[in-house]
XYZ file of C-alpha atoms in Angstrom:
592
model
C 30.752 -78.222 -58.892
C 30.217 -74.914 -58.194
C 32.029 -74.095 -62.527
C 29.205 -77.541 -62.927
C 26.413 -75.615 -62.009
C 27.472 -72.427 -63.579
C 28.218 -74.333 -66.650
C 25.163 -75.830 -66.580
C 23.310 -72.338 -66.301
C 25.150 -70.944 -69.095
C 23.811 -73.809 -71.330
C 20.366 -73.284 -70.010
C 20.345 -69.310 -70.555
C 21.525 -70.507 -73.981
C 18.866 -72.575 -75.019
C 16.524 -69.398 -73.779
C 18.297 -67.415 -76.219
C 17.930 -69.869 -78.909
C 14.400 -71.315 -77.794
C 13.050 -67.954 -77.326
C 14.854 -64.913 -77.791
C 16.155 -65.518 -81.346
C 12.897 -67.040 -82.712
C 10.816 -63.904 -81.680
C 13.684 -61.565 -83.103
C 13.712 -62.833 -86.475
C 9.318 -63.208 -86.459
C 9.759 -59.239 -85.740
C 11.509 -58.162 -88.365
C 10.239 -60.550 -91.006
C 6.866 -59.161 -90.474
C 8.617 -55.763 -90.277
C 9.607 -56.661 -93.942
C 6.981 -58.452 -95.160
C 4.383 -56.083 -96.997
C 1.162 -55.073 -94.857
C -1.895 -56.908 -95.935
C -5.153 -54.719 -97.499
C -7.957 -54.530 -95.986
C -10.605 -56.757 -98.019
C -12.837 -54.473 -100.219
C -15.731 -55.098 -97.702
C -14.572 -56.396 -94.485
C -16.482 -56.498 -91.443
C -14.227 -55.550 -88.277
C -14.518 -57.920 -85.274
C -13.651 -56.357 -81.841
C -13.582 -59.370 -79.456
C -13.852 -57.661 -75.924
C -14.642 -60.947 -73.881
C -10.346 -61.470 -72.693
C -9.907 -57.570 -71.178
C -8.502 -54.634 -72.476
C -6.038 -52.377 -70.853
C -5.410 -48.383 -71.008
C -2.554 -47.998 -73.142
C -0.718 -50.247 -75.286
C 2.549 -51.326 -73.396
C 6.035 -50.147 -74.422
C 7.485 -53.558 -74.134
C 7.591 -55.069 -77.659
C 7.111 -58.387 -75.712
C 4.061 -57.486 -73.753
C 1.225 -59.285 -76.170
C 3.296 -62.517 -74.841
C 1.416 -61.921 -71.811
C -2.143 -61.163 -72.975
C -4.608 -60.051 -76.134
C -2.432 -56.832 -76.350
C -5.532 -54.589 -77.264
C -5.550 -51.723 -75.265
C -8.278 -48.921 -75.453
C -6.740 -46.405 -76.835
C -5.829 -48.170 -79.938
C -9.206 -49.454 -80.455
C -10.530 -45.940 -80.136
C -7.737 -44.754 -82.653
C -8.669 -47.722 -84.626
C -12.308 -46.990 -84.929
C -11.333 -43.312 -85.670
C -9.461 -44.663 -88.693
C -12.267 -47.370 -89.886
C -14.518 -44.422 -89.728
C -12.679 -43.124 -92.991
C -11.737 -46.038 -94.334
C -13.723 -46.950 -97.681
C -13.063 -50.701 -97.378
C -14.636 -51.126 -93.644
C -18.136 -51.351 -93.625
C -19.108 -52.976 -90.581
C -17.667 -53.547 -87.003
C -18.915 -56.379 -84.965
C -18.220 -56.312 -80.922
C -18.428 -59.456 -78.859
C -19.464 -58.356 -75.746
C -18.181 -60.083 -72.356
C -20.640 -61.634 -69.817
C -19.520 -59.838 -66.907
C -19.306 -56.441 -65.978
C -16.983 -54.052 -67.782
C -14.587 -51.149 -66.378
C -17.429 -48.564 -66.274
C -14.754 -45.882 -67.607
C -13.628 -48.421 -70.711
C -17.098 -48.561 -70.872
C -17.716 -44.681 -71.407
C -14.885 -44.218 -73.522
C -16.267 -47.452 -76.457
C -19.513 -46.080 -76.038
C -18.291 -42.480 -77.502
C -15.681 -44.225 -79.950
C -19.272 -46.436 -80.934
C -21.297 -43.072 -81.546
C -18.698 -41.415 -83.713
C -18.589 -44.125 -85.658
C -22.067 -44.453 -86.397
C -22.209 -40.967 -86.797
C -20.014 -41.979 -90.811
C -23.315 -44.309 -91.512
C -21.766 -47.195 -91.168
C -23.632 -50.048 -88.679
C -22.318 -51.478 -85.550
C -23.610 -55.039 -84.371
C -22.661 -56.571 -80.616
C -23.467 -60.120 -79.385
C -23.049 -61.018 -76.208
C -23.804 -64.532 -74.703
C -25.254 -63.318 -71.773
C -25.266 -60.520 -69.163
C -23.930 -62.062 -65.787
C -24.865 -60.360 -62.584
C -20.985 -59.477 -62.224
C -19.783 -56.067 -61.015
C -20.596 -53.434 -63.546
C -22.193 -55.712 -65.824
C -24.825 -52.681 -66.881
C -21.098 -50.951 -67.935
C -21.068 -53.703 -70.308
C -24.988 -53.373 -71.460
C -24.343 -50.178 -72.255
C -21.863 -50.536 -75.000
C -23.892 -53.039 -76.357
C -26.788 -50.817 -76.478
C -24.592 -48.294 -78.223
C -25.036 -50.812 -81.440
C -27.584 -50.164 -84.376
C -28.003 -53.758 -83.501
C -27.686 -55.742 -80.036
C -28.035 -59.557 -80.640
C -27.554 -62.330 -77.864
C -27.839 -66.211 -77.895
C -30.709 -67.572 -77.535
C -29.465 -69.931 -74.295
C -27.860 -66.877 -72.656
C -29.350 -64.943 -70.017
C -30.245 -61.620 -68.915
C -29.058 -60.849 -65.583
C -27.903 -57.352 -65.915
C -30.288 -56.189 -62.491
C -27.975 -53.772 -60.624
C -24.717 -53.178 -59.733
C -22.671 -55.668 -57.413
C -19.246 -55.150 -55.611
C -17.777 -57.494 -52.469
C -15.041 -56.130 -50.602
C -12.727 -58.184 -47.953
C -12.163 -57.408 -44.542
C -9.224 -59.192 -42.075
C -9.635 -57.856 -39.012
C -10.971 -60.978 -37.229
C -8.418 -63.285 -39.017
C -5.739 -61.005 -38.133
C -6.935 -60.837 -34.759
C -7.396 -64.585 -34.832
C -3.877 -65.362 -36.063
C -2.315 -62.579 -33.864
C -1.171 -60.498 -36.733
C -1.283 -57.038 -36.006
C -2.237 -54.252 -39.036
C -0.282 -50.909 -37.850
C -1.364 -48.236 -39.689
C -2.310 -44.640 -40.445
C -4.812 -42.952 -42.214
C -5.865 -39.182 -43.599
C -8.697 -39.258 -43.286
C -11.720 -41.357 -42.414
C -12.659 -42.164 -46.101
C -9.057 -43.302 -46.944
C -10.683 -47.002 -46.838
C -7.782 -49.486 -48.663
C -6.516 -49.633 -44.848
C -10.045 -50.809 -43.764
C -9.500 -54.285 -45.558
C -6.505 -54.947 -42.922
C -8.357 -53.157 -39.695
C -12.221 -54.200 -40.072
C -14.586 -56.928 -40.378
C -17.501 -54.568 -42.088
C -18.045 -51.380 -43.533
C -17.269 -48.114 -42.233
C -20.130 -45.338 -41.684
C -17.017 -43.570 -44.591
C -16.948 -46.213 -46.482
C -20.158 -47.436 -46.769
C -21.217 -44.260 -47.871
C -18.843 -43.450 -50.479
C -18.723 -46.906 -52.164
C -22.487 -46.333 -52.342
C -21.901 -43.134 -53.831
C -19.517 -43.598 -56.377
C -21.603 -46.865 -57.220
C -25.100 -45.546 -57.913
C -23.150 -42.947 -59.171
C -22.390 -45.275 -62.293
C -25.564 -47.322 -62.353
C -27.077 -43.993 -62.581
C -24.706 -42.811 -65.477
C -24.510 -46.203 -67.363
C -28.645 -46.201 -67.028
C -28.778 -42.937 -68.631
C -26.621 -43.644 -71.165
C -28.103 -46.787 -72.674
C -31.681 -45.511 -71.589
C -30.527 -42.660 -74.460
C -29.525 -45.783 -77.085
C -32.053 -47.548 -76.201
C -35.075 -44.815 -76.924
C -36.793 -44.889 -73.840
C -36.232 -43.231 -70.341
C -33.944 -43.785 -67.762
C -36.578 -44.739 -65.027
C -38.660 -46.952 -67.303
C -35.023 -48.964 -68.533
C -34.273 -48.482 -64.520
C -37.863 -50.403 -63.850
C -37.516 -52.799 -66.466
C -34.087 -54.089 -65.769
C -34.895 -54.357 -61.994
C -37.334 -56.860 -62.423
C -35.217 -58.999 -64.529
C -33.677 -61.481 -64.844
C -34.809 -62.587 -68.025
C -34.380 -65.489 -70.542
C -32.861 -64.334 -73.799
C -36.621 -64.301 -75.675
C -37.877 -62.152 -72.760
C -35.500 -59.798 -72.941
C -36.399 -59.302 -77.049
C -39.964 -58.928 -75.955
C -39.215 -56.289 -73.906
C -37.031 -54.272 -76.080
C -33.637 -55.007 -74.392
C -32.204 -55.961 -77.420
C -33.060 -56.415 -81.143
C -32.232 -59.753 -82.553
C -31.677 -63.618 -80.678
C -29.397 -65.921 -82.030
C -25.719 -66.900 -82.340
C -22.658 -65.035 -83.707
C -22.812 -66.760 -86.548
C -26.139 -65.749 -87.534
C -24.789 -62.018 -86.215
C -21.433 -62.123 -88.446
C -23.451 -63.254 -91.417
C -26.027 -60.398 -90.965
C -23.074 -57.842 -90.317
C -21.400 -58.954 -93.697
C -24.899 -59.063 -95.224
C -24.599 -54.946 -94.473
C -21.498 -55.129 -95.871
C -21.574 -56.323 -99.100
C -21.274 -58.866 -101.385
C -17.653 -61.112 -100.392
C -17.630 -59.550 -97.168
C -14.929 -61.381 -94.810
C -14.431 -60.820 -91.190
C -11.185 -59.340 -89.928
C -10.376 -59.383 -86.198
C -9.780 -55.864 -84.925
C -6.334 -56.653 -83.583
C -5.019 -57.353 -87.039
C -6.520 -54.203 -88.654
C -4.641 -52.561 -85.791
C -1.953 -54.083 -87.241
C -2.396 -53.376 -90.667
C -2.887 -49.399 -89.889
C -0.675 -48.885 -87.131
C -1.362 -45.813 -85.402
C -2.578 -42.608 -86.526
C 0.167 -40.253 -86.632
C -1.481 -37.469 -88.484
C 0.396 -34.823 -90.704
C 1.183 -31.137 -89.807
C 3.920 -28.615 -88.458
C 2.402 -28.751 -85.021
C 2.703 -31.649 -82.955
C 0.329 -32.836 -79.685
C 2.325 -35.241 -77.467
C 0.549 -38.155 -75.671
C 2.547 -39.258 -72.740
C 0.794 -42.693 -71.311
C 0.796 -43.821 -68.196
C -1.097 -46.717 -66.615
C -0.867 -48.150 -63.358
C 0.963 -48.377 -59.890
C 2.866 -44.819 -59.402
C 6.600 -46.160 -58.149
C 9.872 -44.568 -58.328
C 12.616 -45.531 -60.791
C 12.451 -46.994 -63.999
C 10.862 -49.818 -65.484
C 12.558 -52.478 -67.607
C 10.841 -54.756 -70.133
C 11.096 -57.471 -67.235
C 9.796 -60.620 -68.769
C 7.625 -61.575 -72.293
C 3.915 -59.955 -70.610
C 3.191 -58.950 -66.818
C 1.532 -56.284 -66.128
C 1.846 -52.098 -65.990
C 3.309 -49.983 -63.688
C 4.078 -45.859 -64.056
C 7.524 -45.237 -63.380
C 8.198 -42.082 -61.933
C 11.592 -41.646 -64.284
C 10.463 -42.613 -67.521
C 6.845 -40.637 -66.999
C 8.687 -37.708 -65.965
C 11.233 -38.100 -68.597
C 9.034 -38.752 -71.836
C 7.265 -35.268 -70.235
C 10.568 -33.592 -70.299
C 11.324 -34.774 -73.839
C 8.146 -33.586 -74.878
C 8.962 -30.191 -73.933
C 12.231 -30.467 -75.913
C 10.241 -31.138 -78.698
C 10.177 -27.792 -80.752
C 7.109 -29.489 -83.128
C 5.217 -30.218 -79.774
C 2.696 -27.412 -79.045
C 0.902 -29.232 -76.371
C 0.763 -32.386 -74.118
C -1.864 -34.588 -73.776
C -1.194 -36.722 -70.417
C -3.118 -39.966 -70.847
C -3.503 -41.194 -66.783
C -4.820 -44.998 -65.939
C -3.326 -45.224 -62.164
C -5.196 -45.749 -58.463
C -2.196 -44.139 -56.583
C 1.469 -45.030 -55.666
C 4.397 -43.047 -54.291
C 3.870 -39.660 -53.051
C 7.884 -39.109 -54.153
C 6.944 -40.933 -57.322
C 3.989 -38.671 -57.945
C 5.573 -35.479 -57.228
C 8.377 -36.011 -59.529
C 6.225 -36.492 -61.996
C 3.960 -33.694 -61.122
C 7.303 -31.303 -61.142
C 7.911 -32.504 -65.134
C 3.519 -31.309 -65.832
C 4.749 -28.059 -64.041
C 8.277 -27.796 -66.258
C 5.333 -28.044 -69.142
C 3.396 -25.304 -68.111
C 6.219 -23.512 -67.670
C 7.926 -23.691 -71.333
C 4.434 -22.791 -72.286
C 3.248 -25.849 -73.756
C -0.189 -26.517 -72.037
C -1.076 -29.952 -70.238
C -4.339 -31.724 -69.972
C -4.979 -34.996 -68.931
C -7.364 -37.532 -69.917
C -8.594 -40.019 -66.961
C -9.062 -43.441 -67.745
C -10.913 -45.895 -65.433
C -9.227 -44.391 -62.367
C -7.120 -41.383 -61.447
C -6.566 -41.900 -57.480
C -4.503 -40.415 -55.141
C -1.348 -40.311 -56.693
C -3.072 -40.558 -60.052
C -4.805 -37.508 -59.285
C -1.238 -35.652 -57.644
C 0.275 -36.186 -61.084
C -2.718 -34.568 -62.942
C -4.032 -31.982 -59.897
C -1.592 -28.823 -61.834
C -2.815 -29.519 -65.183
C -3.693 -26.832 -67.579
C -7.417 -29.007 -68.067
C -8.401 -32.266 -67.114
C -10.755 -34.303 -68.974
C -12.445 -38.218 -67.119
C -15.646 -39.983 -68.223
C -18.153 -39.685 -66.040
C -17.411 -43.369 -64.364
C -13.600 -42.195 -63.626
C -12.869 -42.837 -60.305
C -10.799 -40.227 -58.890
C -9.866 -38.224 -56.256
C -9.050 -40.107 -52.746
C -7.080 -37.274 -51.713
C -5.296 -38.874 -48.823
C -2.721 -40.542 -47.916
C -2.072 -44.127 -45.338
C 0.715 -46.367 -44.460
C 1.880 -48.700 -41.731
C 3.235 -52.181 -40.891
C 1.638 -55.573 -40.003
C 3.388 -56.936 -36.796
C 3.660 -60.401 -37.016
C 6.367 -61.412 -34.343
C 3.018 -62.754 -32.407
C 1.307 -64.790 -35.251
C 4.688 -66.491 -35.909
C 5.346 -67.331 -32.355
C 2.078 -69.034 -32.359
C 3.746 -71.350 -34.567
C 6.673 -71.672 -32.686
C 8.626 -68.778 -35.070
C 10.192 -66.284 -32.855
C 10.937 -63.332 -34.247
C 13.727 -60.597 -32.468
C 15.146 -57.750 -33.889
C 18.417 -55.681 -32.869
C 18.678 -52.295 -34.043
C 21.762 -49.669 -34.179
C 21.132 -45.702 -34.044
C 18.002 -43.315 -33.417
C 14.659 -44.772 -31.954
C 13.057 -44.911 -35.418
C 15.691 -46.890 -36.433
C 13.516 -49.573 -36.464
C 10.009 -47.901 -36.825
C 9.110 -50.603 -39.353
C 10.344 -53.867 -38.235
C 7.607 -56.551 -37.964
C 8.747 -57.944 -34.793
C 6.724 -55.416 -32.647
C 4.220 -52.165 -32.579
C 5.384 -48.810 -33.199
C 6.732 -47.466 -30.067
C 4.889 -43.711 -28.612
C 7.557 -41.819 -30.049
C 7.783 -43.581 -33.297
C 3.853 -43.765 -33.695
C 3.973 -39.477 -33.104
C 6.539 -39.065 -35.716
C 5.194 -41.223 -38.600
C 1.690 -39.443 -37.811
C 3.711 -36.028 -38.365
C 4.739 -37.353 -42.002
C 1.482 -38.331 -41.960
C 0.091 -35.546 -41.885
C 3.044 -33.438 -43.676
C 2.377 -35.460 -46.836
C -1.708 -34.907 -46.753
C -0.928 -31.323 -46.091
C 1.540 -31.318 -49.724
C -1.419 -33.269 -51.252
C -3.885 -30.373 -50.363
C -1.706 -27.499 -51.352
C -0.833 -28.774 -54.396
C -4.529 -29.455 -55.116
C -5.492 -25.904 -53.942
C -2.637 -24.710 -56.351
C -4.038 -26.760 -59.474
C -7.485 -26.263 -59.350
C -7.426 -22.746 -57.818
C -9.656 -23.738 -54.631
C -9.267 -22.672 -51.293
C -7.242 -25.302 -48.906
C -10.302 -25.402 -46.729
C -11.862 -26.286 -49.693
C -9.865 -28.938 -50.800
C -9.703 -30.062 -47.587
C -13.681 -30.470 -46.886
C -13.809 -32.868 -50.539
C -10.558 -34.664 -49.505
C -10.377 -36.606 -46.857
C -9.208 -39.544 -48.766
C -12.668 -40.102 -50.549
C -13.138 -41.297 -54.131
C -15.178 -39.529 -56.454
C -16.437 -40.720 -59.964
C -15.776 -38.299 -62.638
C -19.364 -36.934 -62.961
C -19.370 -36.168 -58.965
C -15.867 -34.533 -59.394
C -16.895 -32.315 -61.951
C -19.242 -29.894 -59.567
C -16.804 -30.191 -57.027
C -14.065 -28.565 -59.471
C -12.090 -31.496 -59.465
C -12.179 -32.050 -63.207
C -13.224 -29.549 -65.727
C -14.681 -31.880 -68.464
C -16.460 -34.978 -69.077
C -14.989 -37.044 -71.989
C -12.041 -39.415 -73.243
C -9.145 -38.951 -75.386
C -10.502 -37.679 -78.117
C -11.977 -34.409 -76.428
C -8.564 -34.445 -74.390
C -6.845 -33.928 -77.564
C -9.222 -31.488 -78.840
C -8.982 -29.229 -75.683
C -5.400 -29.417 -76.315
C -5.622 -27.905 -79.673
C -7.590 -25.178 -78.361
C -4.914 -24.502 -75.539
C -2.164 -24.709 -78.348
C -3.842 -21.917 -80.180
C -3.848 -24.054 -83.391
C -6.051 -23.158 -86.329
C -8.769 -25.863 -86.510
C -8.084 -26.174 -90.011
C -4.313 -26.610 -89.258
C -3.364 -30.671 -89.573
C -1.355 -31.849 -86.563
C 0.469 -34.859 -85.697
C 0.788 -37.133 -82.831
C 4.001 -37.926 -80.884
C 4.040 -40.514 -77.997
C 6.560 -40.358 -75.378
C 7.990 -42.826 -74.231
C 8.259 -44.550 -77.701
C 7.875 -48.503 -77.877
C 10.917 -49.978 -77.344
C 13.180 -52.226 -80.400
C 13.146 -56.317 -79.632
C 17.078 -55.450 -78.988
C 16.104 -53.008 -77.003
C 13.919 -54.516 -74.657
C 16.284 -57.687 -74.615
C 18.846 -55.588 -73.249
C 17.268 -54.534 -70.723
C 15.753 -57.959 -69.544
C 19.361 -59.437 -69.239
C 21.226 -55.940 -68.193
C 23.451 -55.228 -71.471
C 23.945 -53.162 -73.824
C 21.755 -53.277 -77.530
C 25.009 -53.900 -79.174
C 25.588 -56.453 -76.308
C 22.520 -57.909 -76.657
C 22.795 -58.744 -80.457
C 26.087 -60.061 -80.096
C 25.204 -62.560 -76.916
C 22.058 -63.466 -79.439
C 24.523 -64.662 -82.422
C 27.130 -65.931 -80.367
C 24.604 -67.722 -78.052
C 27.346 -70.734 -76.774
C 29.498 -67.885 -75.006
C 26.788 -68.305 -72.156
C 29.030 -71.397 -71.141
C 31.366 -69.137 -69.787
C 31.072 -68.270 -65.967
C 31.937 -64.595 -66.822
C 28.400 -64.356 -68.930
C 26.574 -65.910 -65.780
C 26.530 -62.313 -64.869
C 23.694 -61.189 -67.932
C 21.540 -63.607 -66.484
C 21.170 -62.596 -62.802
C 19.831 -59.290 -62.982
C 16.637 -59.530 -64.867
C 14.328 -56.932 -62.968
C 10.888 -57.494 -62.376
C 8.174 -54.899 -61.068
C 8.160 -54.045 -57.337
C 6.108 -51.448 -55.479
C 8.975 -50.013 -53.061
C 8.795 -50.069 -49.406
C 8.537 -46.120 -48.579
C 6.172 -45.970 -45.573
C 3.626 -44.112 -47.079
C 2.138 -44.227 -50.084
C -1.149 -42.056 -52.156
C -3.107 -45.325 -53.715
C -6.701 -45.689 -53.569
C -8.722 -48.500 -53.105
C -9.414 -50.725 -56.133
C -13.140 -52.150 -56.968
C -13.160 -55.474 -58.383
C -15.461 -54.809 -62.096
């Protein structure tokens, strides 16, 4: 019977390889071997933002199976290339109806302005601005266009910025779950959702402050682009909502019409015989901008929660994490590359493991010690552990609405014994060793001695964090303690506090890296990206736990998977996971 199940599993595995993997690999090879199509002479690029975009492209060649595949850094790079591409005459942006991640919107707006500075128009079309999340950030991107269109049946409901938090304190109390946590300090609000039924004073204060900062920033930028004042735009918007016709009458938009009409207008501006080309298709044709010259600037990417260990291809899609081994290795590779004169570290992370964060920060310090300046470019988040890894860079660039800071730590456990007991499930524990051996058992609360020991570890991590920030930012320790306490700041708020050096995006970070590396302004530079994207063979080998050559052999000889000895290959599929560390330097993550 066991042999039967092993054989069935082998046949099923072989089918997966033949039905899924082989077509993907063959398609990849076929596409790579086919000449890239040329862009039509008069092209309108259509950038659809309605499915959302990640901050950075994945190194997994199969990641496109998990989503739209568009990344912010690729869009910015594509718009830069389109500026000088004689065949691209205009851009049409399809706006989402809801809110957009504010820092993403900031970077897109900057890229739109650079594109328009080349003399080419940008059209934006909206099917409505719904009252969800940071919808003002979405409107800000639309306002940066040459013409902002709205569908006739759509509503202009961008009247402010709202966010909701879910508190489980009463539910946990009702069902016997105890959230046994320590936090450093009162602004480290991620714990509150487990322990409270409403905002605490510090939680409400900090959240209101960064929401107001984001709202004010979006209003100010949109007002400049609509050629009005921020107070006037605020009064007008907050008097809404409006129909599309009312929005037009109030000069909040430029045209009312269907997207097909906006496309026709864009093609008319582009010239005779103009064609619409999807932005992703254009990116595939052009590839990444690599530049030229003897000197190179390394672009090291990191997006997602920070965890220890190495990442694998994992699956044919999925989310992102910053794995400390991979990211540190990427920085060390850039250090060892003689052509690389400076490193731009793109960080978009709400934080994670303090141990993983310290491993990455050690690589940043090593780069500086090797004489290679490190400039951090912060994305949507660079908070808590994301700030830890950034804190000792030579220069930090953040968007006005980047969420950063959150210099603090929390940790603990959920005690489940009482909750399970109400359903007739009894949890009991056994332990051998010291008193701290079962400290994180869900069957009982911390003992006084365990809590004292755990609280001590929280204090040590917090002090380590404070010390690294004080050293990196050249601030007195006591000053860092004042502005830390787990509080989240926007980039605009962090600048006068000394937590960041400059407002801007990846473009500004690259310019600063050139300056710090003393690369002459008239000298071309190359861009080298780390870690490099894996080949399909490498990704397959990681997914199935075998060497690249073995992966090739298994694919070509898929029938061998019926052999029981080959079954082990399929048993080692690795998924993403956040290892339990007892403590995390992780910021609460707003939903935009």
